[in-house]
CSV table of C-alpha atoms in Angstrom, one decimal:
chain,number,residue,atom,x,y,z
H,1,MET,CA,0.0,0.0,0.0
H,2,THR,CA,2.9,2.4,0.7
H,3,LEU,CA,5.3,1.4,-2.1
H,4,LEU,CA,3.2,3.1,-4.9
H,5,PRO,CA,2.9,6.6,-3.3
H,6,PHE,CA,6.5,6.4,-2.1
H,7,SER,CA,7.6,5.6,-5.7
H,8,ILE,CA,5.5,8.5,-7.1
H,9,TYR,CA,7.0,10.9,-4.6
H,10,SER,CA,10.6,9.7,-5.3
H,11,VAL,CA,10.1,10.2,-9.1
H,12,GLU,CA,8.7,13.7,-8.6
H,13,ALA,CA,11.4,14.6,-6.1
H,14,ALA,CA,14.3,13.4,-8.3
H,15,GLY,CA,12.7,14.7,-11.5
H,16,GLN,CA,13.5,11.5,-13.3
H,17,GLY,CA,12.4,7.9,-13.5
H,18,ILE,CA,9.1,6.1,-13.9
H,19,PRO,CA,6.8,5.3,-10.9
H,20,ILE,CA,6.2,1.6,-10.1
H,21,THR,CA,3.1,0.1,-11.6
H,22,VAL,CA,0.3,-1.7,-9.9
H,23,THR,CA,1.0,-4.8,-12.0
H,24,VAL,CA,4.5,-5.0,-10.7
H,25,LEU,CA,3.3,-4.5,-7.1
H,26,VAL,CA,0.9,-7.4,-7.5
H,27,ALA,CA,3.7,-9.6,-8.9
H,28,LEU,CA,5.9,-8.5,-5.9
H,29,LEU,CA,3.2,-9.5,-3.5
H,30,VAL,CA,2.6,-12.9,-5.1
H,31,CYS,CA,6.3,-13.8,-5.2
H,32,LEU,CA,7.3,-12.6,-1.7
H,33,ILE,CA,4.4,-13.8,0.5
H,34,PRO,CA,4.9,-17.4,1.7
H,35,THR,CA,2.8,-19.0,-1.0
H,36,THR,CA,5.1,-22.0,-1.3
H,37,ILE,CA,4.7,-23.3,2.3
H,38,GLY,CA,1.1,-22.0,2.4
H,39,GLY,CA,0.2,-24.2,-0.6
H,40,LEU,CA,2.1,-27.2,0.7
H,41,LEU,CA,0.9,-27.3,4.4
H,42,PRO,CA,-2.5,-29.0,3.6
H,43,ALA,CA,-0.7,-31.6,1.5
H,44,ILE,CA,1.7,-32.4,4.3
H,45,GLY,CA,-1.1,-32.8,6.8
H,46,ILE,CA,-3.2,-35.0,4.5
H,47,ALA,CA,-0.1,-37.1,3.8
H,48,GLY,CA,0.4,-37.6,7.5
H,49,MET,CA,-3.2,-38.7,8.0
H,50,ASP,CA,-2.8,-41.0,5.0
H,51,ARG,CA,0.3,-42.7,6.4
H,52,MET,CA,-1.7,-43.3,9.6
H,53,ILE,CA,-4.4,-45.0,7.6
H,54,GLN,CA,-1.8,-47.1,5.8
H,55,ALA,CA,-0.6,-48.2,9.2
H,56,ASN,CA,-4.2,-49.2,10.1
H,57,VAL,CA,-4.5,-46.4,12.6
H,58,ILE,CA,-7.5,-44.1,12.7
H,59,ALA,CA,-6.5,-40.6,14.0
H,60,MET,CA,-9.4,-38.6,15.4
H,61,SER,CA,-7.8,-35.3,14.5
H,62,GLY,CA,-4.8,-33.9,12.7
H,63,ARG,CA,-3.7,-32.4,16.0
H,64,ALA,CA,-3.1,-35.9,17.3
H,65,VAL,CA,-0.8,-36.8,14.4
H,66,GLU,CA,1.2,-33.5,15.0
H,67,ALA,CA,1.4,-34.2,18.7
H,68,ALA,CA,2.9,-37.7,18.0
H,69,GLY,CA,5.9,-35.9,16.4
H,70,ASP,CA,6.4,-33.8,19.6
H,71,VAL,CA,6.2,-36.7,22.0
H,72,ASP,CA,9.0,-36.7,24.7
H,73,VAL,CA,7.9,-39.7,26.8
H,74,LEU,CA,6.5,-43.1,25.7
H,75,LEU,CA,4.6,-45.2,28.3
H,76,LEU,CA,4.6,-48.8,27.1
H,77,ASP,CA,2.9,-51.8,28.6
H,78,LYS,CA,5.3,-54.6,29.2
H,79,THR,CA,3.1,-57.5,28.1
H,80,GLY,CA,2.5,-57.5,24.4
H,81,THR,CA,4.6,-54.4,23.7
H,82,ILE,CA,8.0,-55.1,25.1
H,83,THR,CA,7.6,-58.8,25.6
H,84,LEU,CA,5.8,-61.3,23.3
H,85,GLY,CA,2.8,-61.2,25.7
H,86,ASN,CA,2.1,-64.9,25.9
H,87,ARG,CA,3.5,-65.7,29.3
H,88,GLN,CA,3.6,-69.4,30.0
H,89,ALA,CA,3.7,-71.3,33.2
H,90,VAL,CA,6.9,-73.3,33.2
H,91,GLU,CA,7.4,-74.4,36.8
H,92,LEU,CA,5.5,-74.9,40.1
H,93,ILE,CA,7.4,-74.5,43.4
H,94,ALA,CA,5.7,-75.9,46.4
H,95,SER,CA,5.9,-74.3,49.9
H,96,GLU,CA,7.5,-76.1,52.8
H,97,GLY,CA,5.3,-79.0,53.9
H,98,VAL,CA,3.0,-78.8,50.8
H,99,GLY,CA,3.0,-81.5,48.2
H,100,ILE,CA,3.5,-80.5,44.6
H,101,GLU,CA,0.3,-82.3,43.6
H,102,GLN,CA,-1.7,-80.2,46.1
H,103,LEU,CA,-0.2,-77.0,44.6
H,104,ALA,CA,-0.8,-78.2,41.0
H,105,ASP,CA,-4.5,-79.0,41.9
H,106,ALA,CA,-5.1,-75.6,43.5
H,107,ALA,CA,-3.4,-73.7,40.7
H,108,GLN,CA,-5.4,-75.5,38.1
H,109,ILE,CA,-8.8,-75.1,39.8
H,110,SER,CA,-8.1,-71.3,40.3
H,111,SER,CA,-7.3,-71.0,36.5
H,112,LEU,CA,-10.2,-72.9,35.0
H,113,SER,CA,-12.2,-69.7,34.3
H,114,ASP,CA,-9.0,-67.7,33.3
H,115,GLU,CA,-9.0,-67.4,29.5
H,116,THR,CA,-5.7,-65.5,29.4
H,117,PRO,CA,-2.6,-67.3,27.9
H,118,GLU,CA,-1.2,-67.4,31.5
H,119,GLY,CA,-4.3,-69.1,32.9
H,120,ARG,CA,-4.6,-71.6,30.2
H,121,SER,CA,-0.9,-72.5,30.5
H,122,ILE,CA,-1.3,-73.2,34.2
H,123,VAL,CA,-4.1,-75.6,33.5
H,124,VAL,CA,-2.0,-77.4,30.8
H,125,LEU,CA,1.1,-77.5,33.0
H,126,ALA,CA,-0.8,-79.1,35.9
H,127,LYS,CA,-2.3,-81.7,33.5
H,128,GLU,CA,0.7,-82.6,31.5
H,129,LYS,CA,3.5,-82.4,34.0
H,130,TYR,CA,1.7,-83.4,37.2
H,131,GLY,CA,-1.1,-85.6,36.0
H,132,ILE,CA,-4.0,-83.4,37.3
H,133,ARG,CA,-7.1,-84.1,35.3
H,134,GLU,CA,-8.7,-81.0,33.9
H,135,ARG,CA,-12.1,-80.4,35.5
H,136,HIS,CA,-15.1,-78.5,34.1
H,137,VAL,CA,-16.3,-75.4,35.8
H,138,HIS,CA,-19.9,-76.6,36.2
H,139,GLU,CA,-18.8,-79.8,37.9
H,140,LEU,CA,-17.2,-78.0,40.8
H,141,GLY,CA,-20.2,-75.7,41.7
H,142,ALA,CA,-17.6,-73.1,42.3
H,143,THR,CA,-17.8,-69.3,42.6
H,144,PHE,CA,-15.0,-67.7,40.7
H,145,ILE,CA,-13.4,-64.4,41.9
H,146,PRO,CA,-12.3,-62.4,38.8
H,147,PHE,CA,-9.0,-60.5,38.6
H,148,THR,CA,-9.1,-56.7,39.0
H,149,ALA,CA,-6.4,-54.1,38.8
H,150,GLN,CA,-7.1,-53.1,42.4
H,151,THR,CA,-7.0,-56.5,44.1
H,152,ARG,CA,-4.4,-57.9,41.6
H,153,MET,CA,-5.5,-61.5,42.3
H,154,SER,CA,-8.2,-63.9,41.3
H,155,GLY,CA,-9.5,-67.2,42.8
H,156,VAL,CA,-12.3,-69.5,43.5
H,157,ASP,CA,-14.5,-70.4,46.4
H,158,LEU,CA,-15.5,-74.1,46.5
H,159,GLN,CA,-18.5,-75.8,48.1
H,160,ASP,CA,-16.2,-77.7,50.5
H,161,GLY,CA,-15.0,-74.5,52.1
H,162,ARG,CA,-11.8,-74.1,50.2
H,163,LYS,CA,-10.9,-70.5,49.2
H,164,ILE,CA,-8.1,-70.6,46.7
H,165,ARG,CA,-6.5,-67.4,45.6
H,166,LYS,CA,-3.8,-66.8,43.0
H,167,GLY,CA,-2.1,-63.4,42.3
H,168,SER,CA,0.9,-61.1,42.7
H,169,VAL,CA,3.2,-61.6,45.7
H,170,ASP,CA,2.2,-58.4,47.6
H,171,ALA,CA,-1.5,-59.0,47.0
H,172,ILE,CA,-1.4,-62.6,48.3
H,173,GLU,CA,0.9,-61.6,51.2
H,174,ALA,CA,-1.7,-59.0,52.3
H,175,TYR,CA,-4.4,-61.6,51.9
H,176,VAL,CA,-2.7,-64.3,54.0
H,177,ASN,CA,-1.7,-61.8,56.6
H,178,LYS,CA,-5.4,-61.0,57.2
H,179,GLU,CA,-5.9,-64.7,57.7
H,180,GLY,CA,-3.1,-64.8,60.3
H,181,SER,CA,-0.5,-66.4,58.1
H,182,VAL,CA,2.7,-65.2,56.4
H,183,LEU,CA,4.9,-66.1,53.4
H,184,THR,CA,7.5,-68.7,54.3
H,185,ALA,CA,11.2,-68.2,53.7
H,186,GLY,CA,11.2,-70.8,51.0
H,187,VAL,CA,8.4,-69.0,49.1
H,188,LYS,CA,10.2,-65.7,49.4
H,189,SER,CA,13.4,-67.2,48.1
H,190,ALA,CA,11.6,-68.7,45.1
H,191,VAL,CA,9.8,-65.4,44.4
H,192,GLU,CA,13.1,-63.5,44.5
H,193,ARG,CA,14.9,-66.1,42.2
H,194,ILE,CA,12.1,-66.0,39.6
H,195,ALA,CA,11.9,-62.1,39.7
H,196,GLN,CA,15.7,-61.7,39.3
H,197,GLY,CA,15.5,-64.0,36.3
H,198,GLY,CA,12.9,-61.7,34.6
H,199,GLY,CA,10.0,-64.1,35.3
H,200,THR,CA,6.7,-63.4,36.9
H,201,PRO,CA,5.9,-65.2,40.2
H,202,LEU,CA,2.3,-65.9,41.1
H,203,VAL,CA,1.6,-67.0,44.6
H,204,VAL,CA,-1.2,-69.5,45.3
H,205,ALA,CA,-2.9,-69.7,48.7
H,206,ASP,CA,-5.8,-71.8,50.1
H,207,ARG,CA,-7.7,-70.6,53.2
H,208,GLY,CA,-4.9,-68.3,54.2
H,209,LYS,CA,-2.2,-70.9,53.8
H,210,VAL,CA,0.5,-70.3,51.1
H,211,LEU,CA,0.8,-73.4,48.9
H,212,GLY,CA,3.6,-72.3,46.6
H,213,VAL,CA,4.6,-70.3,43.6
H,214,VAL,CA,3.8,-70.4,39.8
H,215,HIS,CA,6.7,-69.4,37.6
H,216,LEU,CA,5.5,-67.5,34.5
H,217,LYS,CA,8.0,-66.8,31.8
H,218,ASP,CA,7.9,-64.2,29.0
H,219,ILE,CA,10.3,-63.4,26.2
H,220,VAL,CA,11.5,-59.9,25.3
H,221,LYS,CA,10.8,-59.1,21.6
H,222,GLY,CA,13.7,-59.3,19.3
H,223,GLY,CA,15.1,-55.9,18.1
H,224,ILE,CA,13.1,-54.0,20.7
H,225,LYS,CA,16.3,-52.9,22.5
H,226,GLU,CA,17.7,-51.4,19.3
H,227,ARG,CA,14.4,-49.5,18.7
H,228,PHE,CA,14.6,-48.0,22.2
H,229,ALA,CA,18.2,-47.0,21.5
H,230,GLU,CA,17.0,-45.1,18.4
H,231,LEU,CA,14.3,-43.3,20.5
H,232,ARG,CA,16.9,-42.4,23.1
H,233,ARG,CA,19.1,-40.8,20.4
H,234,MET,CA,16.1,-38.7,19.4
H,235,GLY,CA,15.6,-37.5,23.0
H,236,ILE,CA,12.5,-39.7,23.7
H,237,LYS,CA,12.3,-41.3,27.1
H,238,THR,CA,10.7,-44.8,27.3
H,239,ILE,CA,8.9,-46.0,30.5
H,240,MET,CA,7.7,-49.5,30.9
H,241,ILE,CA,4.4,-50.0,32.7
H,242,THR,CA,3.8,-53.4,34.4
H,243,GLY,CA,1.9,-55.0,37.2
H,244,ASP,CA,4.9,-57.1,38.1
H,245,ASN,CA,6.9,-56.7,41.3
H,246,PRO,CA,9.9,-54.3,41.2
H,247,LEU,CA,12.5,-57.1,40.9
H,248,THR,CA,10.8,-58.6,37.8
H,249,ALA,CA,10.2,-55.2,36.3
H,250,ALA,CA,13.9,-54.2,36.8
H,251,ALA,CA,15.1,-57.4,35.2
H,252,ILE,CA,12.8,-56.9,32.1
H,253,ALA,CA,13.6,-53.2,31.9
H,254,ALA,CA,17.4,-53.9,31.9
H,255,GLU,CA,17.0,-56.6,29.2
H,256,ALA,CA,14.8,-54.4,27.0
H,257,GLY,CA,16.8,-51.3,27.4
H,258,VAL,CA,14.0,-48.9,28.6
H,259,ASP,CA,14.9,-45.8,30.5
H,260,ASP,CA,12.6,-46.3,33.4
H,261,PHE,CA,9.8,-48.5,34.7
H,262,LEU,CA,6.7,-48.3,36.8
H,263,ALA,CA,6.1,-51.6,38.7
H,264,GLN,CA,2.9,-52.8,40.4
H,265,ALA,CA,1.0,-50.2,38.3
H,266,THR,CA,-2.6,-49.4,38.9
H,267,PRO,CA,-4.9,-47.0,37.0
H,268,GLU,CA,-4.3,-44.4,39.7
H,269,THR,CA,-0.5,-44.7,39.6
H,270,LYS,CA,-0.5,-44.5,35.7
H,271,LEU,CA,-2.6,-41.4,35.8
H,272,LYS,CA,-0.4,-39.8,38.4
H,273,LEU,CA,2.8,-40.6,36.4
H,274,ILE,CA,1.3,-39.0,33.2
H,275,ARG,CA,0.3,-35.8,35.1
H,276,ASP,CA,3.7,-35.5,36.8
H,277,THR,CA,5.4,-35.9,33.5
H,278,GLN,CA,3.2,-33.3,31.8
H,279,GLN,CA,3.8,-30.8,34.6
H,280,GLY,CA,7.5,-30.9,33.6
H,281,GLY,CA,6.5,-29.6,30.1
H,282,ARG,CA,6.7,-33.0,28.3
H,283,LEU,CA,4.2,-34.6,25.9
H,284,VAL,CA,3.2,-38.2,26.8
H,285,ALA,CA,2.1,-41.0,24.5
H,286,MET,CA,0.6,-44.3,25.7
H,287,THR,CA,-1.5,-47.3,24.6
H,288,GLY,CA,-4.4,-49.0,26.4
H,289,ASP,CA,-7.4,-51.3,25.8
H,290,GLY,CA,-9.3,-51.6,29.0
H,291,THR,CA,-11.8,-49.5,31.0
H,292,ASN,CA,-9.1,-49.1,33.7
H,293,ASP,CA,-6.8,-47.5,31.1
H,294,ALA,CA,-9.5,-44.9,30.1
H,295,PRO,CA,-8.4,-42.2,32.7
H,296,ALA,CA,-4.8,-42.4,31.7
H,297,LEU,CA,-5.7,-42.4,27.9
H,298,ALA,CA,-7.8,-39.3,28.4
H,299,GLN,CA,-4.9,-37.5,30.1
H,300,ALA,CA,-2.2,-38.5,27.6
H,301,ASP,CA,-1.4,-36.2,24.7
H,302,VAL,CA,-1.2,-39.1,22.3
H,303,ALA,CA,-3.6,-41.9,23.3
H,304,VAL,CA,-3.8,-45.0,21.1
H,305,ALA,CA,-6.7,-47.3,22.0
H,306,MET,CA,-6.8,-50.9,20.7
H,307,ASN,CA,-9.7,-51.8,18.4
H,308,THR,CA,-10.4,-54.9,20.5
H,309,GLY,CA,-10.5,-52.8,23.6
H,310,THR,CA,-13.5,-51.5,25.5
H,311,GLN,CA,-15.7,-48.6,24.3
H,312,ALA,CA,-14.5,-46.5,27.2
H,313,ALA,CA,-10.9,-46.8,26.1
H,314,LYS,CA,-11.7,-46.0,22.5
H,315,GLU,CA,-13.6,-42.9,23.5
H,316,ALA,CA,-10.9,-41.7,25.8
H,317,GLY,CA,-8.1,-42.1,23.2
H,318,ASN,CA,-7.5,-39.8,20.2
H,319,MET,CA,-6.3,-42.7,17.9
H,320,VAL,CA,-7.6,-46.3,17.4
H,321,ASP,CA,-5.3,-49.0,16.2
H,322,LEU,CA,-7.3,-51.4,14.0
H,323,ASP,CA,-4.7,-54.1,14.4
H,324,SER,CA,-4.8,-53.9,18.2
H,325,ASN,CA,-1.0,-54.0,18.2
H,326,PRO,CA,0.5,-52.1,21.2
H,327,THR,CA,3.9,-51.9,19.5
H,328,LYS,CA,2.3,-49.7,16.8
H,329,LEU,CA,2.9,-46.8,19.2
H,330,LEU,CA,6.5,-46.7,18.1
H,331,GLU,CA,5.5,-46.5,14.4
H,332,ILE,CA,2.9,-43.7,15.2
H,333,VAL,CA,5.6,-41.6,16.8
H,334,GLU,CA,7.8,-42.1,13.7
H,335,ILE,CA,5.0,-41.0,11.4
H,336,GLY,CA,4.5,-37.9,13.6
H,337,LYS,CA,8.2,-37.1,13.5
H,338,GLN,CA,8.3,-37.5,9.7
H,339,LEU,CA,5.4,-35.0,9.4
H,340,LEU,CA,7.1,-32.4,11.5
H,341,ILE,CA,10.5,-33.0,9.7
H,342,THR,CA,8.8,-32.5,6.3
H,343,ARG,CA,7.0,-29.4,7.4
H,344,GLY,CA,10.3,-27.9,8.9
H,345,SER,CA,12.3,-28.8,5.8
H,346,LEU,CA,9.8,-27.2,3.3
H,347,THR,CA,9.4,-24.2,5.6
H,348,THR,CA,13.2,-23.7,5.5
H,349,PHE,CA,13.2,-24.1,1.7
H,350,SER,CA,10.3,-21.6,1.3
H,351,ILE,CA,12.0,-18.9,3.4
H,352,ALA,CA,15.3,-19.4,1.6
H,353,ASN,CA,13.5,-19.4,-1.7
H,354,ASP,CA,11.9,-16.0,-0.9
H,355,VAL,CA,15.3,-14.5,-0.1
H,356,SER,CA,16.6,-15.4,-3.5
H,357,LYS,CA,13.6,-14.0,-5.3
H,358,TYR,CA,14.3,-10.6,-3.8
H,359,PHE,CA,17.3,-10.4,-6.2
H,360,ALA,CA,15.0,-10.9,-9.1
H,361,ILE,CA,12.0,-8.8,-8.1
H,362,ILE,CA,13.5,-5.8,-6.3
H,363,PRO,CA,15.9,-4.6,-9.0
H,364,ALA,CA,13.3,-5.2,-11.7
H,365,ALA,CA,10.5,-3.5,-9.7
H,366,PHE,CA,12.4,-0.4,-8.7
H,367,ALA,CA,15.0,0.0,-11.5
H,368,THR,CA,12.8,2.6,-13.2
H,369,THR,CA,12.5,4.6,-10.0
H,370,TYR,CA,16.1,4.0,-8.8
H,371,PRO,CA,18.4,3.2,-11.7
H,372,ALA,CA,21.2,2.5,-9.2
H,373,LEU,CA,19.5,-0.7,-8.1
H,374,LYS,CA,20.5,-2.3,-11.4
H,375,VAL,CA,23.7,-3.4,-9.7
H,376,LEU,CA,21.7,-5.8,-7.7
H,377,ASN,CA,20.6,-7.7,-10.8
H,378,ILE,CA,23.3,-10.3,-10.1
H,379,MET,CA,21.2,-12.9,-12.1
H,380,GLY,CA,21.8,-10.9,-15.2
H,381,LEU,CA,18.1,-11.0,-16.2
H,382,ALA,CA,17.4,-9.5,-19.6
H,383,THR,CA,14.7,-6.8,-18.8
H,384,PRO,CA,12.6,-5.8,-15.9
H,385,ALA,CA,9.5,-7.3,-17.6
H,386,SER,CA,11.3,-10.7,-18.1
H,387,ALA,CA,12.5,-10.7,-14.5
H,388,ILE,CA,9.1,-10.2,-13.1
H,389,MET,CA,7.5,-12.8,-15.5
H,390,SER,CA,10.3,-15.3,-14.7
H,391,ALA,CA,9.8,-14.9,-10.9
H,392,VAL,CA,6.0,-15.3,-11.1
H,393,ILE,CA,6.3,-18.4,-13.3
H,394,PHE,CA,9.0,-19.9,-11.1
H,395,ASN,CA,6.9,-19.2,-8.0
H,396,ALA,CA,4.0,-21.2,-9.6
H,397,LEU,CA,6.1,-24.1,-10.8
H,398,ILE,CA,8.1,-24.6,-7.6
H,399,ILE,CA,4.8,-25.4,-5.6
H,400,VAL,CA,3.9,-28.0,-8.2
H,401,ALA,CA,7.4,-29.5,-8.1
H,402,LEU,CA,7.4,-29.8,-4.3
H,403,ILE,CA,4.0,-31.5,-4.0
H,404,PRO,CA,5.5,-35.0,-4.4
H,405,LEU,CA,8.0,-34.3,-1.6
H,406,ALA,CA,5.2,-33.0,0.6
H,407,LEU,CA,3.1,-36.2,0.0
H,408,ARG,CA,6.0,-38.6,0.3
H,409,GLY,CA,7.6,-36.8,3.2
H,410,VAL,CA,11.2,-36.3,4.1
H,411,LYS,CA,12.9,-39.5,5.1
H,412,TYR,CA,12.8,-40.1,8.8
H,413,ARG,CA,16.1,-40.8,10.5
H,414,ALA,CA,16.6,-41.6,14.2
H,415,VAL,CA,19.2,-38.8,14.9
H,416,GLY,CA,19.4,-36.0,17.4
H,417,ALA,CA,17.8,-32.6,17.0
H,418,SER,CA,21.1,-30.7,16.4
H,419,ARG,CA,22.1,-33.0,13.5
H,420,LEU,CA,18.6,-32.8,12.0
H,421,LEU,CA,18.8,-29.0,12.2
H,422,ARG,CA,22.2,-28.9,10.5
H,423,ASP,CA,21.2,-31.3,7.7
H,424,ASN,CA,17.9,-29.5,7.2
H,425,PHE,CA,19.7,-26.1,6.8
H,426,LEU,CA,22.4,-27.5,4.5
H,427,ILE,CA,20.0,-29.4,2.2
H,428,TYR,CA,16.8,-27.3,2.2
H,429,GLY,CA,18.2,-23.9,3.3
H,430,VAL,CA,21.2,-23.7,0.9
H,431,GLY,CA,19.1,-25.6,-1.8
H,432,GLY,CA,16.3,-23.1,-1.4
H,433,ILE,CA,18.7,-20.2,-2.1
H,434,ILE,CA,20.3,-21.8,-5.1
H,435,ALA,CA,17.2,-23.2,-6.8
H,436,PRO,CA,15.6,-19.8,-7.6
H,437,PHE,CA,18.8,-18.5,-9.2
H,438,ILE,CA,19.0,-21.4,-11.6
H,439,GLY,CA,15.2,-21.7,-12.2
H,440,ILE,CA,14.5,-17.9,-12.7
H,441,LYS,CA,17.5,-17.5,-15.0
H,442,ALA,CA,16.5,-20.5,-17.1
H,443,ILE,CA,12.9,-19.2,-17.4
H,444,ASP,CA,14.2,-15.7,-18.3
H,445,MET,CA,16.5,-17.1,-21.1
H,446,LEU,CA,13.5,-19.1,-22.4
H,447,LEU,CA,11.2,-16.1,-22.5
H,448,VAL,CA,13.8,-14.1,-24.3
H,449,ALA,CA,14.4,-16.9,-26.8
H,450,LEU,CA,10.6,-17.1,-27.5
H,451,HIS,CA,10.4,-13.3,-27.7
H,452,LEU,CA,7.8,-13.2,-24.9
H,453,ALA,CA,9.7,-10.5,-23.0
C-alpha cells in the first residue's frame, strides 16, 4: 500500500524515472508472500493422515498426528509391547510342607475360568507335568473371583469350604496376613529367584495358607532394544508399565533397554505418572485397551486405544489401532516425527526461496525509479519485464514441483535434533537459495528466446 505513493514521490522529487506500476506490485506480493509453504501445508497434513491409515491407525484429528511428532515420553505396557505377551507357566514351586500335587491341583482349579494365555498355560502344565485331570467349571459348583487391577489377584470359592487365591506376591501376602499367616522363607526365596531372572511369580494360597509359587516366563521381543536406543538418540524417554513386582520389572527393563519403569502399576499410579510428567513440560504417549486405562488415555497427549478394547478406552483415546498391536505406538511416533520434519524442511526451503527471489524482483521493480538498483541484478536478467514474469512463473512451478515431496515426506532418521537442524539447513536452506537463481535465470532465457519479454 505504501510502495506506490512512495515511488511516485521519489520520481517527482528526483525529477527522473518512472513510478512503479500496480501490476509490478501485485507480482511482488505474489512472489514474496509465503505462497510455497502455504500451498504445501495442507498436502503435508493430508499425507500424515494417509500414512496413519496405511498403518491401520485411525486418527481422530490432525492435531493428534502432530502431537505424535512432539512426544517426549512413551509409556509402554510390558506385556505384548516389550515382551511377546504370551506368558507361559513353566514351573510350580511348592511351599514347605506342601505336596507339589496339592499346589498343582489348587493352581489348576483357580485358573479354570481364566481365559488368558497365562491361565490356560497353568491348566495345561498341571495336567501334562503333574497328571492333574482338567475339570469342568460346572462340575465344581464353584464361585470364581475375577482378577481386578485393584486386588491384583483372582481365585475360586469351592463348596467344600476351600478358598483358593492366585495373584501377585504383595496381594497374596496381604491376603494371608489378614488370615493370620505369612509367606514362608522358601516361598520368598523362590519369588526372588524368579523375579531376578525376569520371570513373573504368582503365589497360590488356600484358606490363608500359602501353597507355593507359579513361575510365568515371557520373552522380550527381538530388536526392541535397538528401537529403544533409536528413540533415546532422538531424546525420547521410554517408560515400561507393568503390574509385576519391582524385581521382575527391573530385570525386564534392563534386558529391554528402557529408560525407566513403573512396577505394580494401577490405573491411579499410571494417571499420576502422566500428570507429573506433563507438569514438567513434556508430551506423553501411551496405549491402552481396558476400561481401567481410560483415565490415563484421556490424560495422555497421544492416546492409542486398541480396536479390540472397551468402548470407554476407544472414546478416551485420540487414535484407534485397528490391528490392536501395542507396538504400533513406536510407528505412530515415527510418522508424527516425519510429518514435522517434512514441514520444517519445506518451511526452510520456502524462506530461503523468498530470499533469492528478492534479487530478481526488487531490482526489476524499482530499477525505473532508482536506476542505481540495477547493480543488484546479479542474475543478469534481460529486462525488468522478463525478470518479473520469470519470478512469477517460477513461483507457480516450484509449488507443483514440491507437492510429491510433501506427499512422500522427508525420510525419517533416528538422529538428534542438532544434527537434524544442521542437515535441514544444508539441504533445504542452501538448496532453497540456489534453486531460484537457476530456475528464474533458465525461465528468463526461455522467455527471451521465445520473444515473450
